[in-house]
Amino acid sequence: MAFDAQPTRKFNVVGTRVTRPDGVDKVTGKAAYGADISAPGMLHGRILRSPHAHARIVSIDTSEAEKLAGVKAVVTGADLAMPEDADFADVAINCLARDKALYDGHAVAAVAATSKAIAKQAIRLIKVEYDPLPHVTDVDAAMKPDAPVVQEGRALENVPAGMSQNVTTYCKFGHGDLDAGFAKADKIIERSFKTAATHQGYIEPQACMASLGNDGRGEVWCCTQGQYMVRANCAAALGVEESQLRITASEIGGGFGGKTSTFIEPVALALSRKSGKPVKIVMTRDEVLKATGPTISSSMDIKIGMTKDGRITAARGELRYSGGAYPNFTVEMGAQAAFAAYDLEAVETIGWNAMTNRPKEIPYRAPGAPTAIYAVESVVDELCQELGLDPLDVRLMNAADKGTLSSYGPTFNDIGLVATLEAAKAHPHYTAPLSENQGRGLSCGFWFNFGGNTCVSLNINDDGTVGVVEGNPDIGGSRASISMMAAEELGVPYDKVRTVIADTSSLGFNDITDGSRVTFAVGLATIEAARAAIKEMCRRVAKIWDIDEDAVIWEDGCAKPAGPNAGTHPPMTLAEIAAIAGNTGGPIAGHHEVNADGAGVSFGVHLCDTEVDPETGAVKILRYTVFQDAGKAVHPDYVEGQMQGGAVQGIGWALNEEYIYGEDGRLQNAAFLDYRIPVASDLPPIETVILEIPNPGHPYGVRGVGETPIVPPLAAIANAVSRAANVRLTELPMSPPRVLKAITG
Amino acid sequence: MRYVKPESFEAAATLLRDETGISRILAGGTDVLVQLKAEMVEPDLMVDLKHLPGMREIVAEDGGFRIGAAVSGAQLGEHDAVKAMWPGVVEGVELIGSSQVQSRATMAGNLCTGSPAGDAVPAMVTAEAVARVQGPDGVRDVPVIDIPTGPGKNSLNKGEFITSIYLPARPAHAGDCYLRFIPRTEMDIAVSSAAVSLTLDEEGTVTDARIAIGAVAPTVRLVKDAGAALVGAKPDDAAIAAMVRAVEAACSPITDKRGTIEFRTKTAGVLAKRAALIAYGRAGGQL
């Protein structure tokens, strides 16, 4: 679907800041989240987890737990099916371990009991005999040929022989002659970087309530970013058909990518199947941090050559990511994104994934990109420092633009990078004075964005209101933006439209809420569904007026005669048409099903000022400005919220958040006390500047905006800290001990 | 678990003495309730003390103040007279937890919990505060510094608990200060901390100095050498440097997820220096 040939289109609803539909429910406590769903006779499920980083499970004796009064079911990995598909199998094994516990916190058994207290007691009565195995949690250590092997036989065919079996993925992207490029450089900098795994840190822990009868029919209510994904994973893990499972997504208390997999739903279903009762499982924060998915951890080498006037002549990156105890492909996205902001003659990026005894990586906003771009943008900044060049001018000089052969293969269409850089350069922040121990950093950011499989139904109600039914949980304001696009297209007020999220049995398949796809793809399908409904309404009116269908047009929310030849009929409103739909052929609806293409890549630029305390290594963020191309900001409040939220999560990642493992391979900080997400007082006001370079792939020009904003902060902050402290920081997080050590040497 | 709200301190002490299982005392509850929720402990007996006489009162006594063991951080922070006399003690208590936690958290609880990183403790130590301890056999007064004996441990006997903390009167030209280092700006636990209490003469020369450091040893430490380094002069660069050296020498921290030995030692000295200069200013001194 192409961008409408209406670049000067005047929007009535899109671009305004209407009241969000979920706000009142959320602030009054009425909104029903995963843990708020209960059923008569419901049991409480609880999961037993491995205390070992890596251990063979010799035996599990559940007999004592089963004898405890109030215990209605105990399950282990043997109670789940073993799916043939490797991805489904990994999910099932991650839900309940089979022969080995692969990380500290890996689920090994579960109980369902009539009370939480009994469930807790029962868990302690399960006897698991472990045979502890050597473990590895560091990605570089895991790649060594003699490293403990997390899983055998999982490497892809293109991984060279002779490497550790932990190495599962190899990828390579780029073009041009690197040697010739580096030979042309006046200055070459090569540096190595490391980043810690971080967690999405959503406030709502995973929770579900599930019921599965002997007839194989089941229901699940859960907080998720994709009810169809939950259905597929549960069907595979339970060995039932998808049609027999109905999954309803609850209101969601944050996802950020972390709720794009399943951890507890198949377990609750297995417990329900065994007990004959509905089973609720609510994860604790400790379980969330230990056993749901953090990001990759990384180790990276970057080499960039530059002429003395700032032109990059060649660039090479080697990324080593670990996605935890399972094969993982996030490094492919990191390797593709690393140099995407640059128009380069010679570039190469190589990526490796190595398994470690850590929880299975689950996407976190722009998975793979923030770390790779952190390393690249750090080296670009250091080159600017060494050569005495303005970092914004250098980025403008090398910026990718329409027609650029990207570092990962495709040639860019209309992109907003140059405009975004120019906006940053023109902003007063860029030239504001700095004091002693202060530094300014900047970074470009990039994300691919995604479209994907999408279904939308749009119903014209008999009272003239409109119901939109879509299949993607709302994690970033999509119900508002979808209602707005429906209202815009139909020409009715925003408050006449209500968008709801369907369960899996009420609407066709939808991909998960990921890839910043929903406002783009569901919006696109909504506009098409509205157009289908309009076409039908015009047909009905043509019938009433007894003229040709082509002679009726839709304008300002009304059917009107197309011109003088069509006769002089008074316009009919949507409400008037809806009220008599029963007389003109029955209910009116529009629907659209699409695998949406043309998501349109997104670029952002972040500017950050920091102050470093040279005596303690403490970093204060003084000022922060986000510039981003939104294509078209449907609801600017939400777009700004995404930009600010990405910056905040990036600040946490850059400064304090990290998975800390002990010598024993156990996670030492599975609580928000020592897993430090930023608190409000850590943050300055985050200014936002939205640019609108329309995406040719969407009728209104919309681009996804949810992921790009977490990409630049790591480098923007690292560059600011490195300049403030007069020393180049190359490891995240830049926690005070690490910064102080860098300063004092 | 039995929850008991005894009618007197004596009854509470007897209950606690006679309990054969695990018992816990509830004043603010900000540690106990978290431990319960985290399933770190399952007490057999929970004795609630906060309703007993004087537990939630701040009373002037002999020029100082007696602060009930269930007085919250928020209550203390709103008491202008205590704040004026011992600003360092009050700022330490007010750093515990969040605003919500402040409405419950107590300095006595912070002391009895025995964390080397307790924010209320160092400034109580430099204030020479005294805890009033009720036991099955009566009442005794114990200097605050003698209460904690190691991480999670205290010197109280079975059946004993603190009913109040006494902050003594302070002389003219005196001031105190407490600073801590945390990676964030709030909602955190001290990686290192320092409290300084100074008394000056008319000319601004330090006549008495007490310096205590937290989170750098198994218990909060009163560093006498550090205090001595400041006595007899104004806190100029040389005196401060000598004091910092004494503080660093008194540190015996561990390396853990919150900080390294090196980092804790260095920042303890930095905080002591900064706290000393603030305390000096509060005492009316001018450099």
XYZ file of N, CA and C in Angstrom, chain B residues 4 35 45 60 96 105 128 197 210 245 255 266 285:
39
model
N 0.770 -10.458 68.769
C 0.365 -10.041 70.108
C 0.628 -8.557 70.293
N 10.798 -8.667 55.035
C 11.351 -10.020 55.208
C 10.257 -11.085 55.142
N 6.149 -15.707 66.592
C 5.534 -14.673 67.422
C 5.898 -13.287 66.889
N 11.231 16.532 75.346
C 12.450 17.231 75.770
C 12.878 16.703 77.135
N 16.205 7.064 54.985
C 15.772 5.658 54.932
C 14.569 5.538 53.994
N 9.171 4.092 59.068
C 10.528 3.689 59.460
C 10.981 4.427 60.723
N 26.520 10.643 70.211
C 26.621 9.910 71.485
C 25.229 9.625 72.051
N 30.365 15.107 63.736
C 29.817 16.049 64.709
C 30.976 16.871 65.268
N 33.818 14.188 66.361
C 33.533 12.743 66.324
C 33.126 12.380 64.903
N 42.840 10.406 55.775
C 43.756 9.252 55.896
C 43.330 8.342 57.042
N 34.151 -6.404 49.088
C 33.742 -6.173 47.708
C 32.484 -6.995 47.468
N 37.637 4.751 49.358
C 37.861 6.087 48.794
C 36.653 7.000 49.067
N 31.177 27.844 61.911
C 32.570 28.064 61.522
C 32.680 28.635 60.121
